mmCIF file of C-alpha atoms in Angstrom:
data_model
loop_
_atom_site.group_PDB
_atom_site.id
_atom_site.type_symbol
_atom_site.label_atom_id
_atom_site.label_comp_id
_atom_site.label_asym_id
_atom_site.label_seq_id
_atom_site.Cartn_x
_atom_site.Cartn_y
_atom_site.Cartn_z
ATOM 1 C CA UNK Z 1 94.504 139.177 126.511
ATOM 2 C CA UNK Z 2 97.237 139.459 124.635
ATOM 3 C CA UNK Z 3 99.647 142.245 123.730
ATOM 4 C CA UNK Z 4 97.805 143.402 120.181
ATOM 5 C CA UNK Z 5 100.276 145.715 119.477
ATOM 6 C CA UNK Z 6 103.033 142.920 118.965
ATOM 7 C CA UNK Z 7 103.682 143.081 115.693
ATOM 8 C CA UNK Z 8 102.591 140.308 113.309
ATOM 9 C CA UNK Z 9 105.612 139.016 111.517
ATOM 10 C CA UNK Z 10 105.435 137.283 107.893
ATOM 11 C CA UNK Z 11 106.485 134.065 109.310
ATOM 12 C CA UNK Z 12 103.647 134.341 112.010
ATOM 13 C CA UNK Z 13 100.899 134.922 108.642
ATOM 14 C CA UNK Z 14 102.760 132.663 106.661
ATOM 15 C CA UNK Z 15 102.898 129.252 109.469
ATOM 16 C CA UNK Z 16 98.359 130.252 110.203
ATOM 17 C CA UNK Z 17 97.966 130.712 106.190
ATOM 18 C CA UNK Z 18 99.689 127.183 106.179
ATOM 19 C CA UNK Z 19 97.693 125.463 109.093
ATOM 20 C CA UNK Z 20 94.440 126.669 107.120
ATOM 21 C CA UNK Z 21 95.245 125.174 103.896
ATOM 22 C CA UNK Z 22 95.685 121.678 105.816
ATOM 23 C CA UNK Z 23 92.274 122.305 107.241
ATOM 24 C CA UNK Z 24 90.905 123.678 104.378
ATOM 25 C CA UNK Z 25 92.641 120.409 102.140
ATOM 26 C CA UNK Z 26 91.117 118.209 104.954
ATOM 27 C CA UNK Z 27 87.986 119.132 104.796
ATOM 28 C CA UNK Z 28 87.649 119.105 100.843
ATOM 29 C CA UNK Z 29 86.838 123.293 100.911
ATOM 30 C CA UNK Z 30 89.881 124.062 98.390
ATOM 31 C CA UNK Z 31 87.707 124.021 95.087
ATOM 32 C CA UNK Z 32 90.524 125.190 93.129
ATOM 33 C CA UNK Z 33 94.302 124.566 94.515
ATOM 34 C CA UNK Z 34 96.650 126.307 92.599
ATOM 35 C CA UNK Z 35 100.636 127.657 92.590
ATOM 36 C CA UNK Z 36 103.018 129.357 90.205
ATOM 37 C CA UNK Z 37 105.926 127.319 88.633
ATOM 38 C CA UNK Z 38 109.636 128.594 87.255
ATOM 39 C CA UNK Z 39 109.875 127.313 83.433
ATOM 40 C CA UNK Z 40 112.450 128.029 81.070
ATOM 41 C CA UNK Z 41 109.424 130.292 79.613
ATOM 42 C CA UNK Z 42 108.613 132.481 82.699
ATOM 43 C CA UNK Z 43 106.643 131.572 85.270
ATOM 44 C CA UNK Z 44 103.681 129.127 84.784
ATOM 45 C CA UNK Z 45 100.209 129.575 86.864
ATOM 46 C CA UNK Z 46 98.874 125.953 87.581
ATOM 47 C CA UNK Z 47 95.261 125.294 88.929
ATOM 48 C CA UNK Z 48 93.424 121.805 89.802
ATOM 49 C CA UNK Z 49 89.624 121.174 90.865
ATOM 50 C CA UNK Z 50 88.854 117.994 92.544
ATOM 51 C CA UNK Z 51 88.590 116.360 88.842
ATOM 52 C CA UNK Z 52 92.193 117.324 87.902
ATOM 53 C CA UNK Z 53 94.396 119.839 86.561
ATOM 54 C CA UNK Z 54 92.118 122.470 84.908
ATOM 55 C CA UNK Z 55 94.004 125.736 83.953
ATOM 56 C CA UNK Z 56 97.515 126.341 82.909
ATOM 57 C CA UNK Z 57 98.645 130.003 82.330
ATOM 58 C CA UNK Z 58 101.342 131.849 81.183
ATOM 59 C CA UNK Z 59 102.992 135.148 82.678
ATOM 60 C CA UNK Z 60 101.243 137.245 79.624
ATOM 61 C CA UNK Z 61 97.828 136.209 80.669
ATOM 62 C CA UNK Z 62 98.428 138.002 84.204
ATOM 63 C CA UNK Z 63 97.808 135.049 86.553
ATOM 64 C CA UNK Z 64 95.649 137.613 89.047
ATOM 65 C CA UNK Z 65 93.125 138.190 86.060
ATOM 66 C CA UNK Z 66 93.050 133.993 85.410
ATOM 67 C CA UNK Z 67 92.585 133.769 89.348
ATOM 68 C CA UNK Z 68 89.293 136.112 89.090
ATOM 69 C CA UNK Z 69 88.047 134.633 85.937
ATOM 70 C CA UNK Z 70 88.211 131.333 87.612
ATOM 71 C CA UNK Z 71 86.725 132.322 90.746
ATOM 72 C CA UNK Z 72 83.500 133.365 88.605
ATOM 73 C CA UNK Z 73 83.891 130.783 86.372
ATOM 74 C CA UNK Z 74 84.396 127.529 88.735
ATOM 75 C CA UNK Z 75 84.070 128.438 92.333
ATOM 76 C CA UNK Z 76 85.469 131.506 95.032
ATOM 77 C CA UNK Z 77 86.740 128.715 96.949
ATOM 78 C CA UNK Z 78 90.610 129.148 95.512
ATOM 79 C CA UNK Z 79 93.903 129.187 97.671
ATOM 80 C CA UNK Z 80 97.263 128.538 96.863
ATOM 81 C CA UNK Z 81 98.150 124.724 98.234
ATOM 82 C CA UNK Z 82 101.360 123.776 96.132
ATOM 83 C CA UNK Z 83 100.914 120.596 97.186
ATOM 84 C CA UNK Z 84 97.711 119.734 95.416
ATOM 85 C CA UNK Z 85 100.103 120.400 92.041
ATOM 86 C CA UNK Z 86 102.694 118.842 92.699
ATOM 87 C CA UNK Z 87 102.618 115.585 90.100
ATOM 88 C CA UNK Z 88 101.603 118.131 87.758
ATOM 89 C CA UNK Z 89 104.693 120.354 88.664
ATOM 90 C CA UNK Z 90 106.858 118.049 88.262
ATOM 91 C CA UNK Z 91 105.574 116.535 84.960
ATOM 92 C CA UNK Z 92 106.316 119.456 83.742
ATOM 93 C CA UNK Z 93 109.820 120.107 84.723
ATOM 94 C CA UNK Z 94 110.620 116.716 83.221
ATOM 95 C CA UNK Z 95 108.842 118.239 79.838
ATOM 96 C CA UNK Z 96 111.295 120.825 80.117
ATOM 97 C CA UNK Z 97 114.458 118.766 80.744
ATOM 98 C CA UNK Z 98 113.417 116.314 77.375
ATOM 99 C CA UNK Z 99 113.061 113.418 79.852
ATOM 100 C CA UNK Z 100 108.742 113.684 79.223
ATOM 101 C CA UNK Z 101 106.803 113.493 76.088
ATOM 102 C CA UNK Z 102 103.073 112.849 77.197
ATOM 103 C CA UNK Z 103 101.604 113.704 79.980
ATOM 104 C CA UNK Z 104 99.817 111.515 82.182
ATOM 105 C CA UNK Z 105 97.672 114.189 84.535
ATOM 106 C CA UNK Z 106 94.094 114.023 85.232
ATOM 107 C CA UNK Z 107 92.350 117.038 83.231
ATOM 108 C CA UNK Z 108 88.844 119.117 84.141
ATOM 109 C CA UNK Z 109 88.032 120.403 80.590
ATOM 110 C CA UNK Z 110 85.143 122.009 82.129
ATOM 111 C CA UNK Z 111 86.415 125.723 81.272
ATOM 112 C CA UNK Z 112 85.867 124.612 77.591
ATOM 113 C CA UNK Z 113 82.241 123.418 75.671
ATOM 114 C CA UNK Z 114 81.273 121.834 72.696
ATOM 115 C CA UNK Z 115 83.071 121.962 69.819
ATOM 116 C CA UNK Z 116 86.136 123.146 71.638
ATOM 117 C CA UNK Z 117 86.496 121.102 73.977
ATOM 118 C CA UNK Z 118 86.033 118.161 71.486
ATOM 119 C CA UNK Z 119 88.889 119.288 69.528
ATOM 120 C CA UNK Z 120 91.264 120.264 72.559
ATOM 121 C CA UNK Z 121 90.391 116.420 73.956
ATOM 122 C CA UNK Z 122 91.891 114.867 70.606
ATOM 123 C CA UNK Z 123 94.921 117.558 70.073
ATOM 124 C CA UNK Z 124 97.177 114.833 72.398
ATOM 125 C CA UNK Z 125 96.788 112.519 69.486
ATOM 126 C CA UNK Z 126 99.464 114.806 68.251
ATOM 127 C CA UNK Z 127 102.702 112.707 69.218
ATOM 128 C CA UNK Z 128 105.585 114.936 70.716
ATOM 129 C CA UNK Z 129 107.758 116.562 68.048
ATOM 130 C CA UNK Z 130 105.122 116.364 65.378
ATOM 131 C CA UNK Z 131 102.967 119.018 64.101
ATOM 132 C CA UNK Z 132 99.384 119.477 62.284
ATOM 133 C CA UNK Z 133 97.575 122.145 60.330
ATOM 134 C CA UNK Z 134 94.421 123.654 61.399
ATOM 135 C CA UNK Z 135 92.662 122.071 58.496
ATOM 136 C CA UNK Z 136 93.660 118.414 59.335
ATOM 137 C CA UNK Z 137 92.502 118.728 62.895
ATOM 138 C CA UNK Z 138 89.773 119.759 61.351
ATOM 139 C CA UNK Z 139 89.265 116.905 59.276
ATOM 140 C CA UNK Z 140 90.373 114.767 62.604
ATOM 141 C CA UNK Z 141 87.393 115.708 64.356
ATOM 142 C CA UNK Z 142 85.254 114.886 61.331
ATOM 143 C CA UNK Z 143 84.612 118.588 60.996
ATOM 144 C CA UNK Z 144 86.750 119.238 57.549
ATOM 145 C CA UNK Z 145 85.092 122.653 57.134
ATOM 146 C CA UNK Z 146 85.311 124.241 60.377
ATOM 147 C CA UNK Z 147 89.101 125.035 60.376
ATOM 148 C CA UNK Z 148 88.570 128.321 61.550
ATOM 149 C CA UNK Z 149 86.905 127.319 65.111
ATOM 150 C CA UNK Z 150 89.542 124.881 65.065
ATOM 151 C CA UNK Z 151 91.438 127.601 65.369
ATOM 152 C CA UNK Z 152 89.775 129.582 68.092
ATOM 153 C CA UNK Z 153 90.131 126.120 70.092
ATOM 154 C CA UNK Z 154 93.310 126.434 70.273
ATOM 155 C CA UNK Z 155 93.618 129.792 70.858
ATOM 156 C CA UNK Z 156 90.993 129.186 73.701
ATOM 157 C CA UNK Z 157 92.888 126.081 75.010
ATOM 158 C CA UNK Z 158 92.901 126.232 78.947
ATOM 159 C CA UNK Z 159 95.828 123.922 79.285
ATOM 160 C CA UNK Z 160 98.126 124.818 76.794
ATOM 161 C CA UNK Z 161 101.592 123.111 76.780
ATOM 162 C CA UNK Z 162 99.702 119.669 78.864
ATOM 163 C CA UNK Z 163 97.276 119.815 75.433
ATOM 164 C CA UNK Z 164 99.625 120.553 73.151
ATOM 165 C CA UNK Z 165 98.246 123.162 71.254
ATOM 166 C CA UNK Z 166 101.606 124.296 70.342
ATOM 167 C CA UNK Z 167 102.020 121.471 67.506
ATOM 168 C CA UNK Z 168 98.839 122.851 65.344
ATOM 169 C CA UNK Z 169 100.645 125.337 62.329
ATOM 170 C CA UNK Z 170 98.947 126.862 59.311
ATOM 171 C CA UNK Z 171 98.536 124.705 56.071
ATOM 172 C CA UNK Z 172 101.805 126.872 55.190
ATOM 173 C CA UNK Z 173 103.982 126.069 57.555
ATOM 174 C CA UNK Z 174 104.044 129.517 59.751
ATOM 175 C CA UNK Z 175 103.409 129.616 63.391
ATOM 176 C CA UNK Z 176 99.453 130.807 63.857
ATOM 177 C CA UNK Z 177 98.751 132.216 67.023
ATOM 178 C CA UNK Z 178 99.325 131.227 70.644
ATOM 179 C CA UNK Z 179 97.846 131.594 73.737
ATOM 180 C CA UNK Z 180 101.527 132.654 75.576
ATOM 181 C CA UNK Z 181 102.891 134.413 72.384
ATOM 182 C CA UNK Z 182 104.841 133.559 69.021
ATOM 183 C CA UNK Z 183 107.870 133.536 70.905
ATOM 184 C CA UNK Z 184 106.698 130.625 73.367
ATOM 185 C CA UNK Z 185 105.426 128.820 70.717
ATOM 186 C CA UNK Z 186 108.843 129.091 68.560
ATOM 187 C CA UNK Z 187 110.439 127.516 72.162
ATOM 188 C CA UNK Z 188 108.273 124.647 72.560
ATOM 189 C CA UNK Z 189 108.169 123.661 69.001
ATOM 190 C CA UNK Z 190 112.299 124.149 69.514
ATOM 191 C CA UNK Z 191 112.458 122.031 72.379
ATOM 192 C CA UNK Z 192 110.737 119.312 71.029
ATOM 193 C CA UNK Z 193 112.441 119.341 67.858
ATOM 194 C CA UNK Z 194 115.803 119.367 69.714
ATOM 195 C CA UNK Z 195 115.079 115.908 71.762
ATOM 196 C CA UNK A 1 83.477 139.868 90.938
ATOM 197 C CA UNK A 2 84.080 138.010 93.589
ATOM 198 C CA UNK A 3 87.970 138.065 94.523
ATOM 199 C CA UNK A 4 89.612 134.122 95.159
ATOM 200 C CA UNK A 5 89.649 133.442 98.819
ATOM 201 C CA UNK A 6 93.551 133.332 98.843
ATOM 202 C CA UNK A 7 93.287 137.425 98.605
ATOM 203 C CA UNK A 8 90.506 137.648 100.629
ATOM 204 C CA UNK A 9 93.344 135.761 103.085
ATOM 205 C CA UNK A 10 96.151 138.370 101.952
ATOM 206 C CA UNK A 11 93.900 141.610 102.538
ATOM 207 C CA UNK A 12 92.392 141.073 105.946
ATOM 208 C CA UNK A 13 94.502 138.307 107.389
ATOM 209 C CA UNK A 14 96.478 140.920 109.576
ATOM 210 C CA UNK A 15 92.931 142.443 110.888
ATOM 211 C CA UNK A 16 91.428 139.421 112.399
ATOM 212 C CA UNK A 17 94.502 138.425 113.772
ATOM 213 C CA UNK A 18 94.319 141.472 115.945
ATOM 214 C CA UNK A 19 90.894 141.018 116.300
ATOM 215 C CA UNK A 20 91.649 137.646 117.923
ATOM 216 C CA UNK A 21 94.614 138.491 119.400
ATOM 217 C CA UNK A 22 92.261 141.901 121.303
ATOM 218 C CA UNK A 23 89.979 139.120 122.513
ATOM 219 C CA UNK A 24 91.497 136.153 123.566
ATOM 220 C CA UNK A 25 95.491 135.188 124.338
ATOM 221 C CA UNK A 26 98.014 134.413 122.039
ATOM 222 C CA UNK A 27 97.979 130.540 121.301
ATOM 223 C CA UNK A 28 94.121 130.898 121.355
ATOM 224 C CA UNK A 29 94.322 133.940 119.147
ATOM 225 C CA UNK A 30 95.740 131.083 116.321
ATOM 226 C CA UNK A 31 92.524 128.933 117.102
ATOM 227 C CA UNK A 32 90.407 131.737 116.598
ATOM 228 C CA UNK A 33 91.837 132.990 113.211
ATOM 229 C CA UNK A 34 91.669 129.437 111.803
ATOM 230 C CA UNK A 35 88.681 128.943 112.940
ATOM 231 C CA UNK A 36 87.510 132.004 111.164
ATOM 232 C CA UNK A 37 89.264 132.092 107.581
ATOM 233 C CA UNK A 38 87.659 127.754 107.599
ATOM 234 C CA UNK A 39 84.211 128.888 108.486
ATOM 235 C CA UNK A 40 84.594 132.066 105.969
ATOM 236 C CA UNK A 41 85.812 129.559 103.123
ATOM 237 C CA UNK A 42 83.071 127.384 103.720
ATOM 238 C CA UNK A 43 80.063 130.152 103.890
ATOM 239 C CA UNK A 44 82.169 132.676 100.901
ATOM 240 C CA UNK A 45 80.201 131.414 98.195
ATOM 241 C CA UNK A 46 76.864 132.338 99.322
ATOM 242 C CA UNK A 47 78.274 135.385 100.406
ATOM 243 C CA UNK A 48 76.447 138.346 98.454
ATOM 244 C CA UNK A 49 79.078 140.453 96.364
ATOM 245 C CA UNK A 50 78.257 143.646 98.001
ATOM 246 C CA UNK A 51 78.790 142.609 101.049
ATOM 247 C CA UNK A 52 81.707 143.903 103.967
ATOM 248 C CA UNK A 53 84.408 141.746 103.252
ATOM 249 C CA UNK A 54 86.169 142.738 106.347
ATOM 250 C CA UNK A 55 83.231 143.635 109.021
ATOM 251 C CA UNK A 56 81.847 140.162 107.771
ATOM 252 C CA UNK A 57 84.982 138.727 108.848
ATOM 253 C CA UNK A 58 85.268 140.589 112.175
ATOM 254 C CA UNK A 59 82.123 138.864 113.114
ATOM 255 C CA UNK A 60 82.955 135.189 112.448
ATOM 256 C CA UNK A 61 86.191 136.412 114.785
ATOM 257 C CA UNK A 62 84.257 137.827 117.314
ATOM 258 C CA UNK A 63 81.974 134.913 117.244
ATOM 259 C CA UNK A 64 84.430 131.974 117.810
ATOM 260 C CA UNK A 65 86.431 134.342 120.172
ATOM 261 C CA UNK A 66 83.333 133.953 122.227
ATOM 262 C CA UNK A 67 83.406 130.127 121.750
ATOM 263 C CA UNK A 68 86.323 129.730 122.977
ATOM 264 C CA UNK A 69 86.133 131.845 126.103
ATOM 265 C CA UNK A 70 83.028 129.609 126.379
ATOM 266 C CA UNK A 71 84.738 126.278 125.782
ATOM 267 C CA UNK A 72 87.599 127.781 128.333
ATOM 268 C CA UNK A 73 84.787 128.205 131.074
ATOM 269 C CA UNK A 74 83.126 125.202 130.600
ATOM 270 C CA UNK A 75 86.626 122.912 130.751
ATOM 271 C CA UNK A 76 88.409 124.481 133.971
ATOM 272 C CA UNK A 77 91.605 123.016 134.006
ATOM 273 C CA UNK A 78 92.339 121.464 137.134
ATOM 274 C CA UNK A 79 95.357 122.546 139.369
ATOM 275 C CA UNK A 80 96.830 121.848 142.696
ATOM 276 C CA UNK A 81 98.294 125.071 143.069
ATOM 277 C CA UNK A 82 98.634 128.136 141.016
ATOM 278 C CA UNK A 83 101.432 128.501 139.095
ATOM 279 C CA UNK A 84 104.027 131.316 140.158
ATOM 280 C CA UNK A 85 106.111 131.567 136.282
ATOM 281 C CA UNK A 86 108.055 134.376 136.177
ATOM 282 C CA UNK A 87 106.907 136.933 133.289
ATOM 283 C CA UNK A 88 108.806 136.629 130.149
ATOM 284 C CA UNK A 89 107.187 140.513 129.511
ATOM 285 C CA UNK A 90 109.751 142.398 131.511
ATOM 286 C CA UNK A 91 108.717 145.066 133.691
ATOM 287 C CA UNK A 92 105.007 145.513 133.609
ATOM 288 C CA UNK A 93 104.048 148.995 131.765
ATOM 289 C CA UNK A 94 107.742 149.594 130.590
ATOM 290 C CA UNK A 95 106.235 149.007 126.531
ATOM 291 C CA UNK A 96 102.042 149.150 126.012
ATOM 292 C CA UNK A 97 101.594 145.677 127.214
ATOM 293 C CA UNK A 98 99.853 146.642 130.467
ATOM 294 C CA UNK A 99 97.424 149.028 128.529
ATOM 295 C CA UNK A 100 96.282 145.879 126.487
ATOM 296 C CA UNK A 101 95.853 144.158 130.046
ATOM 297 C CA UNK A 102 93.438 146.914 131.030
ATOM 298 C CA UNK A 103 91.511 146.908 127.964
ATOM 299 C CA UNK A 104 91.070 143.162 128.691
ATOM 300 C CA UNK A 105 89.227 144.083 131.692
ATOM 301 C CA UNK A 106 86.648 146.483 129.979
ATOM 302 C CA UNK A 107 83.149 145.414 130.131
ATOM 303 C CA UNK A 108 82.597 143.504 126.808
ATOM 304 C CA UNK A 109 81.031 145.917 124.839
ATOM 305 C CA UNK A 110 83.660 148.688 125.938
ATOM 306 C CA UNK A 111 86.149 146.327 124.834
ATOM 307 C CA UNK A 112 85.013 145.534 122.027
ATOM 308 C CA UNK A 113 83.915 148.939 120.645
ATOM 309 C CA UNK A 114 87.453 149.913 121.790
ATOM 310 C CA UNK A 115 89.365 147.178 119.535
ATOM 311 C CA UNK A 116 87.097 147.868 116.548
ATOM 312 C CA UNK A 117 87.499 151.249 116.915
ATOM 313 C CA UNK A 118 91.484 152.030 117.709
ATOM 314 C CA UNK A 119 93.027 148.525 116.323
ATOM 315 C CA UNK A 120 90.811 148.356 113.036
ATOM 316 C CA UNK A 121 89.795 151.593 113.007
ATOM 317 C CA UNK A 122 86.054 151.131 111.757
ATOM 318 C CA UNK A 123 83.649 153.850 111.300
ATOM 319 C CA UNK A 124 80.932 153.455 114.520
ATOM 320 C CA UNK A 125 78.601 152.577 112.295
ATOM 321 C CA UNK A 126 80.049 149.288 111.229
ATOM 322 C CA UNK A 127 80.810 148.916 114.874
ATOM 323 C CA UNK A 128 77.529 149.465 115.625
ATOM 324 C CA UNK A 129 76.172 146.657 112.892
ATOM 325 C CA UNK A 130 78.644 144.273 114.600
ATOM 326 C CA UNK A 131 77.841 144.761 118.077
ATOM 327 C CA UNK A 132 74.055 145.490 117.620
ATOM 328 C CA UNK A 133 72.546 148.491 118.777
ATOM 329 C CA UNK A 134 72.597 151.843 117.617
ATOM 330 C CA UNK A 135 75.494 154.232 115.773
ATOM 331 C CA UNK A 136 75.387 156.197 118.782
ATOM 332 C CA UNK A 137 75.203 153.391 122.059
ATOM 333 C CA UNK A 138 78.529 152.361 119.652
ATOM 334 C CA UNK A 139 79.754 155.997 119.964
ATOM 335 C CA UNK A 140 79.240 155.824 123.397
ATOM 336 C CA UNK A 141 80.480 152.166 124.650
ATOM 337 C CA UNK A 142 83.780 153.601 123.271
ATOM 338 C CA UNK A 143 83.792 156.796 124.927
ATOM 339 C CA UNK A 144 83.285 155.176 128.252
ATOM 340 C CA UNK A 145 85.879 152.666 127.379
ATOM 341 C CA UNK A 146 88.136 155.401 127.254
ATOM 342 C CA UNK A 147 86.665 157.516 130.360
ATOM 343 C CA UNK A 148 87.443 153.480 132.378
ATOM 344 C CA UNK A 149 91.052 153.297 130.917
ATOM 345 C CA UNK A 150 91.749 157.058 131.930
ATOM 346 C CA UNK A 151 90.716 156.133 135.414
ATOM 347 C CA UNK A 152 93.054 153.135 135.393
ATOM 348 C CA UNK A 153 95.716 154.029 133.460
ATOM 349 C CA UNK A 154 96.215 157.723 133.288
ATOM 350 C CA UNK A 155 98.416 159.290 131.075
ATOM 351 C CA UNK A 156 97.682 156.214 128.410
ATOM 352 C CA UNK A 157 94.870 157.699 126.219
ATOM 353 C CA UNK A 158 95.189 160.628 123.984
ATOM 354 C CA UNK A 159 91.931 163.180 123.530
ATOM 355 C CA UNK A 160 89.106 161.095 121.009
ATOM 356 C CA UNK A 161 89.247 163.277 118.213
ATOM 357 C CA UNK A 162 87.033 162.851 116.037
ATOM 358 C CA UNK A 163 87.911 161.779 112.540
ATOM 359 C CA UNK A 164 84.775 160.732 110.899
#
């Protein structure tokens, strides 16, 4: 036997939590891989299923609740393997350094349905440093009346910043809402603008 | 709601390490916790949301500890002659090392009832549900476990109170 009182040191947890997620990668039993990103706007939650990258969050969405919303919604089966996300990580740190302007990621929509997901597959068609109103997304999707659940589709979007949701503005020019806050919004549409 | 396996990993890791670590030696004590967390990752789905997160998890530990001391029997590893490798643990007894050694020797469910009891400190009757049996043949595989060790190592075991 061994001496149980030894005490367990972070490193020890830390080098068996890493040996798992091999096995666990290895064996296809990571349903959703995910890991947390710095980004000029705080840090950035990213999750992938098998299918591709499926959930980006920001800090205001409090990545623990996202975690447990997609554990019911998608599968238990989530633990952090960096590695999984790491084309999508660094896409994105060449968005932030103006050196990317689409992304080219394999996405799981699956967290959206129906109309919403229809209208968050064709918001790409927005090209980088451009921006659309509600109502002519609206009319995009051959929809021209239903600007308002255009609207909650963006507000809904689970991959905001990959599907840039960020570029869709009121007829009148002001921001709208956004799923990490004016303020993020303001940035992106800033950074863009600035390339 | 069911919590995402990585906290399920955060919250008990520590327990079933010492769980393993109570029942088998120290490299093996890895195997077993691997072993456990990949079997608990595969079955946590169908696991039912009321269930004992952590007793659950004591039992996958306790089950591949027995594996292995299984696997261990049935591959003997050959030798000419027994080693003679000086201790890296200093002088036996000088910290709690050599208590741990006698615990090892316990009759299983002593042993056992012991670890759950003073390492995880479970209420008897989860130890009972793991072990099988009654609350109080739990109540009592632990007592005796600590009459055995106060035979062999006196001075080692403070009075069982009883804080349930």
């Amino acid at each position: 036997m061994s001496d149980i009182r030894e005490p367990i040191s972070t490193e020890k947890l830390a080098s068996l939590r890493q040996r798992l997620e091999a096995a666990a990668q290895s064996e296809g039993l990571i349903d959703v891989a995910y890991r947390v990103i710095d980004s000029p706007l705080g840090k950035l939650l990213l999750a992938s299923t098998h299918r591709g990258l499926v959930r980006v969050a920001f800090t205001n969405e409090d990545h623990d609740a996202v975690l447990t919303s997609l554990a019911t919604k998608l599968s238990p089966r989530i633990l952090r393997a960096p590695k999984r996300l790491d084309i999508a990580a660094r896409e994105l740190d060449e968005y932030f350094e103006h050196h990317r302007h689409t992304f080219d990621l394999d996405l799981d929509l699956s967290l959206s349905k129906g109309f919403r997901q229809l209208v968050q597959q064709r918001l790409p068609d927005i090209a980088y440093g451009q921006t659309r109103s509600y109502r002519e997304i609206a009319e995009l999707v051959g929809n021209p009346k239903a600007v308002r659940a255009v609207g909650t589709a963006c507000a809904t979007n689970p991959l905001p910043i990959v599907i840039p949701c960020h570029r869709v503005l009121r007829s009148d020019g002001s921001l709208g809402g956004y799923i990490g806050g004016l303020p993020a919004k303001t940035a992106l549409l800033n950074l863009e603008a600035a390339a | 709601m069911k919590k995402p396996f990585e906290t399920i990993v955060e919250l008990h890791g520590i327990t079933v390490l010492r769980v393993c670590r109570s029942l088998l030696d120290i490299h093996d004590a890895d195997d077993a916790w691997s072993e456990t967390f990949l079997a608990a990752i595969r079955a946590y789905p169908k696991l039912p949301e009321t269930a004992n997160v952590e007793a659950w998890l004591v039992t996958i530990a306790r089950r591949k500890a027995i594996d292995i001391h299984r696997a261990a029997k049935r591959n003997p590893l050959p030798v000419e002659e027994l080693p003679e490798a000086p201790t890296a643990l200093g002088i036996p007894g000088i910290k709690d090392t050599e208590l741990w050694e006698t615990v090892g020797h316990l009759p299983e469910k002593q042993r056992q009832a012991i670890t759950f009891r003073y390492v995880i400190g479970m209420p008897y009757a989860e130890i009972a549900a793991i072990l099988g049996g009654t609350v109080e043949a739990a109540r009592r595989a632990s007592a005796d476990g600590l009459k055995n060790l106060r035979k062999t190592y006196p001075g080692s075991v403070q009075e069982e109170q009883d804080h349930e």
